[in-house]
Each structure stands twice: as C-alpha cells, then as structure tokens.
Amino acid sequence: MDAAKARAAMKDMAKRLARLGVADEIALGLPLRLTASSWLFEAEQRGALVILKRVLGDGAADTVHGMQAELDRVSEIFGDGDCRANRCLQAWPEEGLILLSHAPGVRLSDAIAAAAPENRARLLQHAGRWLHRLTDARVREIGFGPRKWLQKLADPQALPLRPVDRGRLARLRASLTAQAPRLRGLPVRQAATHGDYVGINCHYHDGVIYGLDMQGEVWLAVARDVARFLVWQTLHDPAPADPTRAGLRGEEVAAFLSSGVLPETEQSTVLPFFIGVDLHRRFTEAPADAANLVRARAAIDAYLDEYPGG
C-alpha cells in the first residue's frame, strides 16, 4: 500500500470523524484496503475492535443506506447461531461512512485449506448451509436466461494470452454456448444473496462462519453464488486437485451441496453452466505466473472433458 496515499486517507478520515463528533469514541487504526470505490480501516470503539468503511464516488450515501438496511435484515435472518455476518453498528450516509462489527478468526478459505479431509468436508457443508440460510429467507423462481452470462464473457482473442490459452477459453466458450439452448427458460432459484460469496469474504472462528463484505440487497441465481464459492476455493487452494465434477473436486462439490442449498434439478443443469462461466472469468483475471492460473488450466481441461460443447 502506498504510504503517502495511506497517510492522506487517514487524515481525511480523522477530519470526518471529528466533524461528526465521534473522534473521542472511535479510535482510527491503520487502513486495511484502499481502492477507487472504498476505503477500509481497522478501528476501536469503546475498546472493541471494529471496521470503519468509507464508500467513495457518486451515490455513496445511497450505497451506505443500502448496506445498512441489508446488514440489519441479514442480522435478523442469522441471529446468533453458527452462521452470521458482520453487523452494522452505526452509519453516516452523508459522509459515506459505515461502522461494522469485527469478525474474529481466520479466512474461511484458509480454514478449509488447512483442514483434515473429514473436517474439510464439514466446513464445506457448513459454508453451503450459510448460503442456504441466507438465500432461503428471500427467494423466488425465475426462468433462466443464459444469454446475458454468455455476453459477459471476455473475448479470448482480445486478451494478452498465449495462443494455447486463447484456444482453451474459446473451447470453454463454445461449451457454454452449446449448453445454453437446453438451459433457456428452466426454473431456477433466485434470491437475495451475498453477491461475492467466496472463502476470502468469510471468517471462521469457534464453529461460526461470519460473512463479510456484503454491499446491499443483491438478487442473483443461487447457483451462481454456489459456483463462485467452489471455483474460487479450487483455484486458490493448494490441496491436490482431483477434478471429477465440472472441473472441480467432486467430493468438495458434494459436501457443499449436501447442505441443501440448491435443488437437485439445478445441480446438473445451471450449476455446471455457472461453474464454466466463473472458470472463464477467473482465468482471464489471473496473473500469467500465478499458481491459480495453473489450477484453472487443469480445471478447464477437466470441465471440457465432461462438457465438450459443439
């Protein structure tokens, strides 16, 4: 993180807290993340660890309002069981600021990667149950439209990739295109969901999963969040790969789905489609020398063995 940028952000945040009259109550810590869309700081409120977020850009006040409302709803859905999310403690929409509870523990992705096989399956089932609890509270059935997801795929020919990788992505795109006609119009579960449910956006502590980084009310196909979680874990987990189900580790997919998060009718239809979409997206985002790119190649090749396309 750029030191000058960090100092400027800390100075700006200190001024805002003083203007709001809460500088004595909230002790600002170091920045955790500074991006073009938001700043994230560690802080303390009356001795308790908290997270202070500033939303940037036009519409920041509306974004904070949306986050506050959604986190309050999610808190009611989860309660104090073994599935939770960080809570909104206070918000100042006019300043683009929101104060969040601190989630203890380690990243869920790290907990899964470090776990023994039997505990790994239990954690994956728990992760699926977290998503099931969240999405089951606000859900509706829609007809599936694969076209919009195909349109989101980056053109392999426009990417700075090796020819063999362009060919790999072209075959994956062809596979997804070939799947689309039989999926069009199928009934799928759409729900108010996380939107970016991956292991890095959750913490695990003392048997509890805490969801993090929820941006507001987002309605998406549940299968899309299932696919995103499983693909991300596969590509970032150093465990030996055994791609036996849509390019992913079959036992991990089964463990996650054992939570009941997704109807059986979608497990062999829209779920493989969304796995392919996310493999395509993650591959185009990975650095050329990244270990997860190597895993993505293996996953895509295994996927194409199962879903070769036209």
PDB file of C-alpha atoms in Angstrom:
ATOM      1  CA  MET A   1       0.000   0.000   0.000  1.00  0.00           C
ATOM      2  CA  ASP A   2       1.337   3.410  -0.972  1.00  0.00           C
ATOM      3  CA  ALA A   3       2.455   5.195   2.231  1.00  0.00           C
ATOM      4  CA  ALA A   4       1.540   8.680   1.017  1.00  0.00           C
ATOM      5  CA  LYS A   5      -1.897   7.536  -0.059  1.00  0.00           C
ATOM      6  CA  ALA A   6      -2.412   5.846   3.308  1.00  0.00           C
ATOM      7  CA  ARG A   7      -1.436   8.995   5.222  1.00  0.00           C
ATOM      8  CA  ALA A   8      -3.765  11.149   3.136  1.00  0.00           C
ATOM      9  CA  ALA A   9      -6.652   8.729   3.667  1.00  0.00           C
ATOM     10  CA  MET A  10      -6.059   8.606   7.427  1.00  0.00           C
ATOM     11  CA  LYS A  11      -6.008  12.419   7.588  1.00  0.00           C
ATOM     12  CA  ASP A  12      -9.250  12.608   5.620  1.00  0.00           C
ATOM     13  CA  MET A  13     -10.945  10.030   7.861  1.00  0.00           C
ATOM     14  CA  ALA A  14      -9.795  11.774  11.030  1.00  0.00           C
ATOM     15  CA  LYS A  15     -11.348  15.031   9.806  1.00  0.00           C
ATOM     16  CA  ARG A  16     -14.643  13.294   9.061  1.00  0.00           C
ATOM     17  CA  LEU A  17     -14.794  11.649  12.489  1.00  0.00           C
ATOM     18  CA  ALA A  18     -14.059  14.989  14.141  1.00  0.00           C
ATOM     19  CA  ARG A  19     -16.752  16.700  12.082  1.00  0.00           C
ATOM     20  CA  LEU A  20     -19.243  14.043  13.183  1.00  0.00           C
ATOM     21  CA  GLY A  21     -18.241  14.490  16.834  1.00  0.00           C
ATOM     22  CA  VAL A  22     -17.213  10.855  17.322  1.00  0.00           C
ATOM     23  CA  ALA A  23     -13.413  11.195  17.274  1.00  0.00           C
ATOM     24  CA  ASP A  24     -13.271  10.556  21.034  1.00  0.00           C
ATOM     25  CA  GLU A  25     -15.440   7.465  20.720  1.00  0.00           C
ATOM     26  CA  ILE A  26     -13.843   5.870  17.636  1.00  0.00           C
ATOM     27  CA  ALA A  27     -10.065   5.452  17.556  1.00  0.00           C
ATOM     28  CA  LEU A  28      -8.964   5.172  13.943  1.00  0.00           C
ATOM     29  CA  GLY A  29      -6.387   2.495  13.164  1.00  0.00           C
ATOM     30  CA  LEU A  30      -4.457   1.626  10.021  1.00  0.00           C
ATOM     31  CA  PRO A  31      -6.013   1.233   6.574  1.00  0.00           C
ATOM     32  CA  LEU A  32      -6.745  -2.344   5.559  1.00  0.00           C
ATOM     33  CA  ARG A  33      -7.636  -1.617   1.944  1.00  0.00           C
ATOM     34  CA  LEU A  34      -7.731   1.499  -0.210  1.00  0.00           C
ATOM     35  CA  THR A  35      -9.413   1.212  -3.606  1.00  0.00           C
ATOM     36  CA  ALA A  36     -11.076   3.588  -6.046  1.00  0.00           C
ATOM     37  CA  SER A  37     -14.515   2.587  -4.705  1.00  0.00           C
ATOM     38  CA  SER A  38     -13.948   2.328  -0.942  1.00  0.00           C
ATOM     39  CA  TRP A  39     -11.556   2.632   1.988  1.00  0.00           C
ATOM     40  CA  LEU A  40     -11.465   0.113   4.815  1.00  0.00           C
ATOM     41  CA  PHE A  41      -9.880   0.870   8.207  1.00  0.00           C
ATOM     42  CA  GLU A  42      -9.409  -1.023  11.416  1.00  0.00           C
ATOM     43  CA  ALA A  43     -10.597   0.939  14.447  1.00  0.00           C
ATOM     44  CA  GLU A  44     -11.721   0.665  18.055  1.00  0.00           C
ATOM     45  CA  GLN A  45     -14.992   1.786  19.577  1.00  0.00           C
ATOM     46  CA  ARG A  46     -15.008   1.903  23.361  1.00  0.00           C
ATOM     47  CA  GLY A  47     -12.221  -0.679  23.409  1.00  0.00           C
ATOM     48  CA  ALA A  48     -13.853  -3.122  20.961  1.00  0.00           C
ATOM     49  CA  LEU A  49     -12.368  -3.889  17.540  1.00  0.00           C
ATOM     50  CA  VAL A  50     -14.497  -2.560  14.686  1.00  0.00           C
ATOM     51  CA  ILE A  51     -14.195  -1.880  10.961  1.00  0.00           C
ATOM     52  CA  LEU A  52     -14.788   1.584   9.504  1.00  0.00           C
ATOM     53  CA  LYS A  53     -15.604   1.794   5.807  1.00  0.00           C
ATOM     54  CA  ARG A  54     -15.853   4.845   3.592  1.00  0.00           C
ATOM     55  CA  VAL A  55     -17.727   4.434   0.313  1.00  0.00           C
ATOM     56  CA  LEU A  56     -16.418   6.683  -2.469  1.00  0.00           C
ATOM     57  CA  GLY A  57     -17.960   8.203  -5.556  1.00  0.00           C
ATOM     58  CA  ASP A  58     -21.386   9.394  -6.633  1.00  0.00           C
ATOM     59  CA  GLY A  59     -24.217   7.696  -4.828  1.00  0.00           C
ATOM     60  CA  ALA A  60     -22.147   6.928  -1.732  1.00  0.00           C
ATOM     61  CA  ALA A  61     -24.993   7.950   0.588  1.00  0.00           C
ATOM     62  CA  ASP A  62     -27.436   5.626  -1.176  1.00  0.00           C
ATOM     63  CA  THR A  63     -24.893   2.807  -1.067  1.00  0.00           C
ATOM     64  CA  VAL A  64     -24.410   3.209   2.679  1.00  0.00           C
ATOM     65  CA  HIS A  65     -28.188   3.319   3.220  1.00  0.00           C
ATOM     66  CA  GLY A  66     -28.487   0.082   1.236  1.00  0.00           C
ATOM     67  CA  MET A  67     -25.680  -1.621   3.137  1.00  0.00           C
ATOM     68  CA  GLN A  68     -27.159  -0.632   6.484  1.00  0.00           C
ATOM     69  CA  ALA A  69     -30.619  -1.904   5.567  1.00  0.00           C
ATOM     70  CA  GLU A  70     -29.297  -5.183   4.161  1.00  0.00           C
ATOM     71  CA  LEU A  71     -26.982  -5.919   7.089  1.00  0.00           C
ATOM     72  CA  ASP A  72     -29.849  -5.273   9.509  1.00  0.00           C
ATOM     73  CA  ARG A  73     -32.037  -7.748   7.588  1.00  0.00           C
ATOM     74  CA  VAL A  74     -29.246 -10.335   7.423  1.00  0.00           C
ATOM     75  CA  SER A  75     -28.648  -9.988  11.156  1.00  0.00           C
ATOM     76  CA  GLU A  76     -32.294 -10.878  11.766  1.00  0.00           C
ATOM     77  CA  ILE A  77     -32.065 -13.859   9.411  1.00  0.00           C
ATOM     78  CA  PHE A  78     -28.980 -15.341  11.059  1.00  0.00           C
ATOM     79  CA  GLY A  79     -29.356 -14.386  14.700  1.00  0.00           C
ATOM     80  CA  ASP A  80     -26.593 -15.688  16.971  1.00  0.00           C
ATOM     81  CA  GLY A  81     -26.170 -19.226  15.606  1.00  0.00           C
ATOM     82  CA  ASP A  82     -23.226 -20.730  13.748  1.00  0.00           C
ATOM     83  CA  CYS A  83     -23.986 -18.722  10.603  1.00  0.00           C
ATOM     84  CA  ARG A  84     -23.592 -14.962  10.969  1.00  0.00           C
ATOM     85  CA  ALA A  85     -22.470 -11.815   9.192  1.00  0.00           C
ATOM     86  CA  ASN A  86     -20.717  -8.718  10.420  1.00  0.00           C
ATOM     87  CA  ARG A  87     -23.238  -6.201  11.734  1.00  0.00           C
ATOM     88  CA  CYS A  88     -23.821  -2.555  11.029  1.00  0.00           C
ATOM     89  CA  LEU A  89     -23.104  -0.721  14.269  1.00  0.00           C
ATOM     90  CA  GLN A  90     -23.622   2.823  13.008  1.00  0.00           C
ATOM     91  CA  ALA A  91     -23.819   4.669   9.706  1.00  0.00           C
ATOM     92  CA  TRP A  92     -23.368   8.232   8.461  1.00  0.00           C
ATOM     93  CA  PRO A  93     -24.638   8.091   4.873  1.00  0.00           C
ATOM     94  CA  GLU A  94     -23.993  11.765   4.228  1.00  0.00           C
ATOM     95  CA  GLU A  95     -20.280  11.117   4.862  1.00  0.00           C
ATOM     96  CA  GLY A  96     -20.283   7.775   3.056  1.00  0.00           C
ATOM     97  CA  LEU A  97     -19.252   6.075   6.317  1.00  0.00           C
ATOM     98  CA  ILE A  98     -20.435   2.840   7.909  1.00  0.00           C
ATOM     99  CA  LEU A  99     -19.144   1.210  11.093  1.00  0.00           C
ATOM    100  CA  LEU A 100     -19.115  -2.589  11.102  1.00  0.00           C
ATOM    101  CA  SER A 101     -18.565  -5.213  13.759  1.00  0.00           C
ATOM    102  CA  HIS A 102     -15.251  -7.039  13.630  1.00  0.00           C
ATOM    103  CA  ALA A 103     -15.422 -10.704  12.602  1.00  0.00           C
ATOM    104  CA  PRO A 104     -12.973 -12.861  14.579  1.00  0.00           C
ATOM    105  CA  GLY A 105     -10.998 -15.820  13.321  1.00  0.00           C
ATOM    106  CA  VAL A 106      -9.275 -16.693  10.065  1.00  0.00           C
ATOM    107  CA  ARG A 107     -10.402 -16.565   6.472  1.00  0.00           C
ATOM    108  CA  LEU A 108     -12.744 -19.450   5.744  1.00  0.00           C
ATOM    109  CA  SER A 109     -10.718 -20.329   2.642  1.00  0.00           C
ATOM    110  CA  ASP A 110      -7.610 -20.771   4.811  1.00  0.00           C
ATOM    111  CA  ALA A 111      -9.512 -22.846   7.365  1.00  0.00           C
ATOM    112  CA  ILE A 112     -10.743 -25.157   4.601  1.00  0.00           C
ATOM    113  CA  ALA A 113      -7.279 -25.454   3.038  1.00  0.00           C
ATOM    114  CA  ALA A 114      -5.676 -26.346   6.383  1.00  0.00           C
ATOM    115  CA  ALA A 115      -8.331 -28.834   7.476  1.00  0.00           C
ATOM    116  CA  ALA A 116      -8.016 -32.615   7.530  1.00  0.00           C
ATOM    117  CA  PRO A 117     -10.248 -34.330   4.925  1.00  0.00           C
ATOM    118  CA  GLU A 118     -13.138 -35.059   7.284  1.00  0.00           C
ATOM    119  CA  ASN A 119     -13.070 -31.532   8.702  1.00  0.00           C
ATOM    120  CA  ARG A 120     -12.730 -30.113   5.198  1.00  0.00           C
ATOM    121  CA  ALA A 121     -15.998 -31.754   4.188  1.00  0.00           C
ATOM    122  CA  ARG A 122     -17.683 -30.478   7.344  1.00  0.00           C
ATOM    123  CA  LEU A 123     -16.513 -26.906   6.692  1.00  0.00           C
ATOM    124  CA  LEU A 124     -17.709 -27.040   3.092  1.00  0.00           C
ATOM    125  CA  GLN A 125     -21.104 -28.337   4.209  1.00  0.00           C
ATOM    126  CA  HIS A 126     -21.219 -25.519   6.768  1.00  0.00           C
ATOM    127  CA  ALA A 127     -20.342 -22.983   4.050  1.00  0.00           C
ATOM    128  CA  GLY A 128     -23.197 -24.308   1.941  1.00  0.00           C
ATOM    129  CA  ARG A 129     -25.527 -24.105   4.926  1.00  0.00           C
ATOM    130  CA  TRP A 130     -24.543 -20.437   5.452  1.00  0.00           C
ATOM    131  CA  LEU A 131     -25.592 -19.636   1.892  1.00  0.00           C
ATOM    132  CA  HIS A 132     -28.747 -21.755   2.252  1.00  0.00           C
ATOM    133  CA  ARG A 133     -29.806 -19.895   5.398  1.00  0.00           C
ATOM    134  CA  LEU A 134     -29.254 -16.528   3.729  1.00  0.00           C
ATOM    135  CA  THR A 135     -30.965 -17.270   0.422  1.00  0.00           C
ATOM    136  CA  ASP A 136     -33.888 -19.299   1.762  1.00  0.00           C
ATOM    137  CA  ALA A 137     -35.218 -16.216   3.559  1.00  0.00           C
ATOM    138  CA  ARG A 138     -35.903 -14.235   0.347  1.00  0.00           C
ATOM    139  CA  VAL A 139     -36.264 -16.415  -2.715  1.00  0.00           C
ATOM    140  CA  ARG A 140     -38.289 -16.581  -5.918  1.00  0.00           C
ATOM    141  CA  GLU A 141     -38.398 -18.750  -9.028  1.00  0.00           C
ATOM    142  CA  ILE A 142     -37.491 -17.322 -12.426  1.00  0.00           C
ATOM    143  CA  GLY A 143     -36.879 -18.635 -15.914  1.00  0.00           C
ATOM    144  CA  PHE A 144     -33.156 -18.926 -16.606  1.00  0.00           C
ATOM    145  CA  GLY A 145     -31.586 -16.688 -19.244  1.00  0.00           C
ATOM    146  CA  PRO A 146     -28.069 -17.891 -20.155  1.00  0.00           C
ATOM    147  CA  ARG A 147     -27.578 -15.305 -22.891  1.00  0.00           C
ATOM    148  CA  LYS A 148     -26.671 -12.434 -20.575  1.00  0.00           C
ATOM    149  CA  TRP A 149     -23.983 -14.561 -18.922  1.00  0.00           C
ATOM    150  CA  LEU A 150     -22.505 -15.512 -22.286  1.00  0.00           C
ATOM    151  CA  GLN A 151     -22.387 -11.843 -23.221  1.00  0.00           C
ATOM    152  CA  LYS A 152     -20.310 -11.098 -20.126  1.00  0.00           C
ATOM    153  CA  LEU A 153     -17.516 -13.442 -21.222  1.00  0.00           C
ATOM    154  CA  ALA A 154     -14.367 -11.682 -22.368  1.00  0.00           C
ATOM    155  CA  ASP A 155     -13.336 -12.327 -25.976  1.00  0.00           C
ATOM    156  CA  PRO A 156     -10.269 -14.634 -25.788  1.00  0.00           C
ATOM    157  CA  GLN A 157      -8.812 -13.058 -28.926  1.00  0.00           C
ATOM    158  CA  ALA A 158      -8.680  -9.653 -27.218  1.00  0.00           C
ATOM    159  CA  LEU A 159      -6.758 -10.899 -24.174  1.00  0.00           C
ATOM    160  CA  PRO A 160      -2.950 -10.967 -23.728  1.00  0.00           C
ATOM    161  CA  LEU A 161      -2.806 -14.747 -23.537  1.00  0.00           C
ATOM    162  CA  ARG A 162      -0.713 -17.480 -25.094  1.00  0.00           C
ATOM    163  CA  PRO A 163      -2.347 -18.960 -28.218  1.00  0.00           C
ATOM    164  CA  VAL A 164      -2.929 -22.257 -26.403  1.00  0.00           C
ATOM    165  CA  ASP A 165      -4.816 -20.440 -23.652  1.00  0.00           C
ATOM    166  CA  ARG A 166      -6.874 -18.459 -26.134  1.00  0.00           C
ATOM    167  CA  GLY A 167      -7.836 -21.767 -27.674  1.00  0.00           C
ATOM    168  CA  ARG A 168      -8.686 -23.188 -24.253  1.00  0.00           C
ATOM    169  CA  LEU A 169     -11.029 -20.298 -23.497  1.00  0.00           C
ATOM    170  CA  ALA A 170     -12.550 -20.446 -26.976  1.00  0.00           C
ATOM    171  CA  ARG A 171     -13.423 -24.117 -26.385  1.00  0.00           C
ATOM    172  CA  LEU A 172     -14.882 -23.261 -22.983  1.00  0.00           C
ATOM    173  CA  ARG A 173     -16.970 -20.510 -24.557  1.00  0.00           C
ATOM    174  CA  ALA A 174     -18.169 -22.986 -27.209  1.00  0.00           C
ATOM    175  CA  SER A 175     -19.109 -25.458 -24.489  1.00  0.00           C
ATOM    176  CA  LEU A 176     -21.171 -22.870 -22.630  1.00  0.00           C
ATOM    177  CA  THR A 177     -22.834 -21.742 -25.852  1.00  0.00           C
ATOM    178  CA  ALA A 178     -23.755 -25.343 -26.637  1.00  0.00           C
ATOM    179  CA  GLN A 179     -25.311 -25.776 -23.183  1.00  0.00           C
ATOM    180  CA  ALA A 180     -27.409 -22.611 -23.420  1.00  0.00           C
ATOM    181  CA  PRO A 181     -30.369 -23.847 -25.552  1.00  0.00           C
ATOM    182  CA  ARG A 182     -31.326 -26.643 -23.184  1.00  0.00           C
ATOM    183  CA  LEU A 183     -30.997 -24.346 -20.157  1.00  0.00           C
ATOM    184  CA  ARG A 184     -33.010 -21.420 -21.522  1.00  0.00           C
ATOM    185  CA  GLY A 185     -36.216 -20.929 -19.559  1.00  0.00           C
ATOM    186  CA  LEU A 186     -35.519 -23.591 -16.931  1.00  0.00           C
ATOM    187  CA  PRO A 187     -36.924 -22.685 -13.497  1.00  0.00           C
ATOM    188  CA  VAL A 188     -34.121 -21.588 -11.171  1.00  0.00           C
ATOM    189  CA  ARG A 189     -33.983 -20.261  -7.622  1.00  0.00           C
ATOM    190  CA  GLN A 190     -33.111 -16.588  -7.479  1.00  0.00           C
ATOM    191  CA  ALA A 191     -32.557 -14.996  -4.073  1.00  0.00           C
ATOM    192  CA  ALA A 192     -31.284 -12.016  -2.171  1.00  0.00           C
ATOM    193  CA  THR A 193     -27.745 -13.258  -1.728  1.00  0.00           C
ATOM    194  CA  HIS A 194     -24.195 -12.247  -0.908  1.00  0.00           C
ATOM    195  CA  GLY A 195     -23.127 -11.424  -4.445  1.00  0.00           C
ATOM    196  CA  ASP A 196     -19.466 -12.348  -3.968  1.00  0.00           C
ATOM    197  CA  TYR A 197     -19.617 -15.388  -1.704  1.00  0.00           C
ATOM    198  CA  VAL A 198     -16.076 -16.802  -1.617  1.00  0.00           C
ATOM    199  CA  GLY A 199     -13.893 -18.082   1.199  1.00  0.00           C
ATOM    200  CA  ILE A 200     -11.846 -14.901   1.348  1.00  0.00           C
ATOM    201  CA  ASN A 201     -15.014 -12.942   2.167  1.00  0.00           C
ATOM    202  CA  CYS A 202     -15.797 -15.028   5.252  1.00  0.00           C
ATOM    203  CA  HIS A 203     -14.135 -15.692   8.589  1.00  0.00           C
ATOM    204  CA  TYR A 204     -14.287 -18.875  10.644  1.00  0.00           C
ATOM    205  CA  HIS A 205     -13.979 -18.880  14.428  1.00  0.00           C
ATOM    206  CA  ASP A 206     -15.073 -21.334  17.139  1.00  0.00           C
ATOM    207  CA  GLY A 207     -17.502 -23.148  14.852  1.00  0.00           C
ATOM    208  CA  VAL A 208     -19.060 -19.982  13.417  1.00  0.00           C
ATOM    209  CA  ILE A 209     -18.889 -18.691   9.835  1.00  0.00           C
ATOM    210  CA  TYR A 210     -19.070 -14.896   9.536  1.00  0.00           C
ATOM    211  CA  GLY A 211     -19.941 -13.479   6.117  1.00  0.00           C
ATOM    212  CA  LEU A 212     -18.134 -10.256   5.208  1.00  0.00           C
ATOM    213  CA  ASP A 213     -18.209  -7.532   2.564  1.00  0.00           C
ATOM    214  CA  MET A 214     -21.932  -7.557   1.786  1.00  0.00           C
ATOM    215  CA  GLN A 215     -22.706  -4.494  -0.310  1.00  0.00           C
ATOM    216  CA  GLY A 216     -26.501  -4.330  -0.187  1.00  0.00           C
ATOM    217  CA  GLU A 217     -29.516  -6.236  -1.470  1.00  0.00           C
ATOM    218  CA  VAL A 218     -28.410  -8.284  -4.496  1.00  0.00           C
ATOM    219  CA  TRP A 219     -30.724 -10.703  -6.306  1.00  0.00           C
ATOM    220  CA  LEU A 220     -28.985 -13.471  -8.266  1.00  0.00           C
ATOM    221  CA  ALA A 221     -29.386 -17.122  -9.103  1.00  0.00           C
ATOM    222  CA  VAL A 222     -28.327 -19.130  -6.046  1.00  0.00           C
ATOM    223  CA  ALA A 223     -26.406 -21.474  -8.353  1.00  0.00           C
ATOM    224  CA  ARG A 224     -24.217 -18.559  -9.354  1.00  0.00           C
ATOM    225  CA  ASP A 225     -23.037 -17.989  -5.760  1.00  0.00           C
ATOM    226  CA  VAL A 226     -22.540 -21.747  -5.282  1.00  0.00           C
ATOM    227  CA  ALA A 227     -20.361 -21.880  -8.394  1.00  0.00           C
ATOM    228  CA  ARG A 228     -18.397 -18.796  -7.398  1.00  0.00           C
ATOM    229  CA  PHE A 229     -17.548 -20.199  -3.966  1.00  0.00           C
ATOM    230  CA  LEU A 230     -16.474 -23.612  -5.294  1.00  0.00           C
ATOM    231  CA  VAL A 231     -14.427 -22.267  -8.224  1.00  0.00           C
ATOM    232  CA  TRP A 232     -12.592 -19.761  -6.041  1.00  0.00           C
ATOM    233  CA  GLN A 233     -11.706 -22.429  -3.475  1.00  0.00           C
ATOM    234  CA  THR A 234     -10.462 -24.800  -6.168  1.00  0.00           C
ATOM    235  CA  LEU A 235      -8.219 -22.186  -7.794  1.00  0.00           C
ATOM    236  CA  HIS A 236      -6.728 -20.813  -4.542  1.00  0.00           C
ATOM    237  CA  ASP A 237      -6.382 -23.989  -2.506  1.00  0.00           C
ATOM    238  CA  PRO A 238      -3.042 -25.850  -2.707  1.00  0.00           C
ATOM    239  CA  ALA A 239      -4.680 -29.196  -1.950  1.00  0.00           C
ATOM    240  CA  PRO A 240      -4.029 -31.811  -4.666  1.00  0.00           C
ATOM    241  CA  ALA A 241      -6.608 -31.457  -7.398  1.00  0.00           C
ATOM    242  CA  ASP A 242      -8.892 -34.334  -8.348  1.00  0.00           C
ATOM    243  CA  PRO A 243     -11.243 -32.700 -10.846  1.00  0.00           C
ATOM    244  CA  THR A 244     -14.117 -35.151 -11.210  1.00  0.00           C
ATOM    245  CA  ARG A 245     -17.176 -32.877 -11.351  1.00  0.00           C
ATOM    246  CA  ALA A 246     -17.421 -29.995 -13.815  1.00  0.00           C
ATOM    247  CA  GLY A 247     -13.672 -29.412 -13.471  1.00  0.00           C
ATOM    248  CA  LEU A 248     -13.764 -29.213  -9.666  1.00  0.00           C
ATOM    249  CA  ARG A 249     -13.070 -31.619  -6.806  1.00  0.00           C
ATOM    250  CA  GLY A 250     -16.121 -33.858  -6.813  1.00  0.00           C
ATOM    251  CA  GLU A 251     -16.079 -34.571  -3.082  1.00  0.00           C
ATOM    252  CA  GLU A 252     -15.998 -30.847  -2.295  1.00  0.00           C
ATOM    253  CA  VAL A 253     -18.904 -30.072  -4.594  1.00  0.00           C
ATOM    254  CA  ALA A 254     -20.861 -32.915  -2.969  1.00  0.00           C
ATOM    255  CA  ALA A 255     -20.051 -31.693   0.548  1.00  0.00           C
ATOM    256  CA  PHE A 256     -21.174 -28.138  -0.237  1.00  0.00           C
ATOM    257  CA  LEU A 257     -24.379 -29.329  -1.924  1.00  0.00           C
ATOM    258  CA  SER A 258     -25.204 -31.671   0.968  1.00  0.00           C
ATOM    259  CA  SER A 259     -26.329 -28.525   2.798  1.00  0.00           C
ATOM    260  CA  GLY A 260     -29.464 -28.442   0.648  1.00  0.00           C
ATOM    261  CA  VAL A 261     -28.566 -25.041  -0.774  1.00  0.00           C
ATOM    262  CA  LEU A 262     -29.500 -25.999  -4.334  1.00  0.00           C
ATOM    263  CA  PRO A 263     -32.324 -28.195  -5.697  1.00  0.00           C
ATOM    264  CA  GLU A 264     -31.177 -31.399  -7.354  1.00  0.00           C
ATOM    265  CA  THR A 265     -32.738 -30.245 -10.622  1.00  0.00           C
ATOM    266  CA  GLU A 266     -30.222 -27.372 -10.790  1.00  0.00           C
ATOM    267  CA  GLN A 267     -27.166 -29.371  -9.765  1.00  0.00           C
ATOM    268  CA  SER A 268     -26.780 -30.958 -13.202  1.00  0.00           C
ATOM    269  CA  THR A 269     -28.076 -28.040 -15.283  1.00  0.00           C
ATOM    270  CA  VAL A 270     -27.399 -24.409 -14.337  1.00  0.00           C
ATOM    271  CA  LEU A 271     -24.695 -25.182 -11.757  1.00  0.00           C
ATOM    272  CA  PRO A 272     -22.235 -26.646 -14.309  1.00  0.00           C
ATOM    273  CA  PHE A 273     -23.003 -23.709 -16.592  1.00  0.00           C
ATOM    274  CA  PHE A 274     -22.167 -21.185 -13.860  1.00  0.00           C
ATOM    275  CA  ILE A 275     -19.017 -23.128 -12.940  1.00  0.00           C
ATOM    276  CA  GLY A 276     -17.877 -22.801 -16.552  1.00  0.00           C
ATOM    277  CA  VAL A 277     -18.707 -19.087 -16.591  1.00  0.00           C
ATOM    278  CA  ASP A 278     -16.700 -18.477 -13.431  1.00  0.00           C
ATOM    279  CA  LEU A 279     -13.747 -20.577 -14.615  1.00  0.00           C
ATOM    280  CA  HIS A 280     -13.670 -18.415 -17.743  1.00  0.00           C
ATOM    281  CA  ARG A 281     -13.796 -15.197 -15.706  1.00  0.00           C
ATOM    282  CA  ARG A 282     -11.181 -16.234 -13.154  1.00  0.00           C
ATOM    283  CA  PHE A 283      -8.811 -17.401 -15.889  1.00  0.00           C
ATOM    284  CA  THR A 284      -8.913 -14.005 -17.607  1.00  0.00           C
ATOM    285  CA  GLU A 285      -8.210 -12.227 -14.303  1.00  0.00           C
ATOM    286  CA  ALA A 286      -5.264 -14.336 -13.110  1.00  0.00           C
ATOM    287  CA  PRO A 287      -1.656 -13.105 -13.434  1.00  0.00           C
ATOM    288  CA  ALA A 288       0.313 -15.025 -16.059  1.00  0.00           C
ATOM    289  CA  ASP A 289       2.601 -16.670 -13.485  1.00  0.00           C
ATOM    290  CA  ALA A 290       0.047 -17.307 -10.754  1.00  0.00           C
ATOM    291  CA  ALA A 291      -0.384 -20.776  -9.272  1.00  0.00           C
ATOM    292  CA  ASN A 292      -4.148 -20.393  -9.545  1.00  0.00           C
ATOM    293  CA  LEU A 293      -3.776 -19.990 -13.323  1.00  0.00           C
ATOM    294  CA  VAL A 294      -2.140 -23.421 -13.448  1.00  0.00           C
ATOM    295  CA  ARG A 295      -5.056 -24.831 -11.452  1.00  0.00           C
ATOM    296  CA  ALA A 296      -7.508 -23.022 -13.722  1.00  0.00           C
ATOM    297  CA  ARG A 297      -5.984 -24.665 -16.810  1.00  0.00           C
ATOM    298  CA  ALA A 298      -6.392 -28.105 -15.247  1.00  0.00           C
ATOM    299  CA  ALA A 299      -9.950 -27.329 -14.141  1.00  0.00           C
ATOM    300  CA  ILE A 300     -10.973 -26.032 -17.573  1.00  0.00           C
ATOM    301  CA  ASP A 301      -9.458 -29.052 -19.318  1.00  0.00           C
ATOM    302  CA  ALA A 302     -11.332 -31.414 -16.987  1.00  0.00           C
ATOM    303  CA  TYR A 303     -14.514 -29.387 -17.490  1.00  0.00           C
ATOM    304  CA  LEU A 304     -14.194 -29.687 -21.263  1.00  0.00           C
ATOM    305  CA  ASP A 305     -13.750 -33.448 -20.980  1.00  0.00           C
ATOM    306  CA  GLU A 306     -17.170 -33.559 -19.325  1.00  0.00           C
ATOM    307  CA  TYR A 307     -18.829 -30.762 -21.310  1.00  0.00           C
ATOM    308  CA  PRO A 308     -17.048 -30.706 -24.670  1.00  0.00           C
ATOM    309  CA  GLY A 309     -19.545 -28.456 -26.436  1.00  0.00           C
ATOM    310  CA  GLY A 310     -20.147 -28.304 -30.166  1.00  0.00           C
TER     311      GLY A 310
END
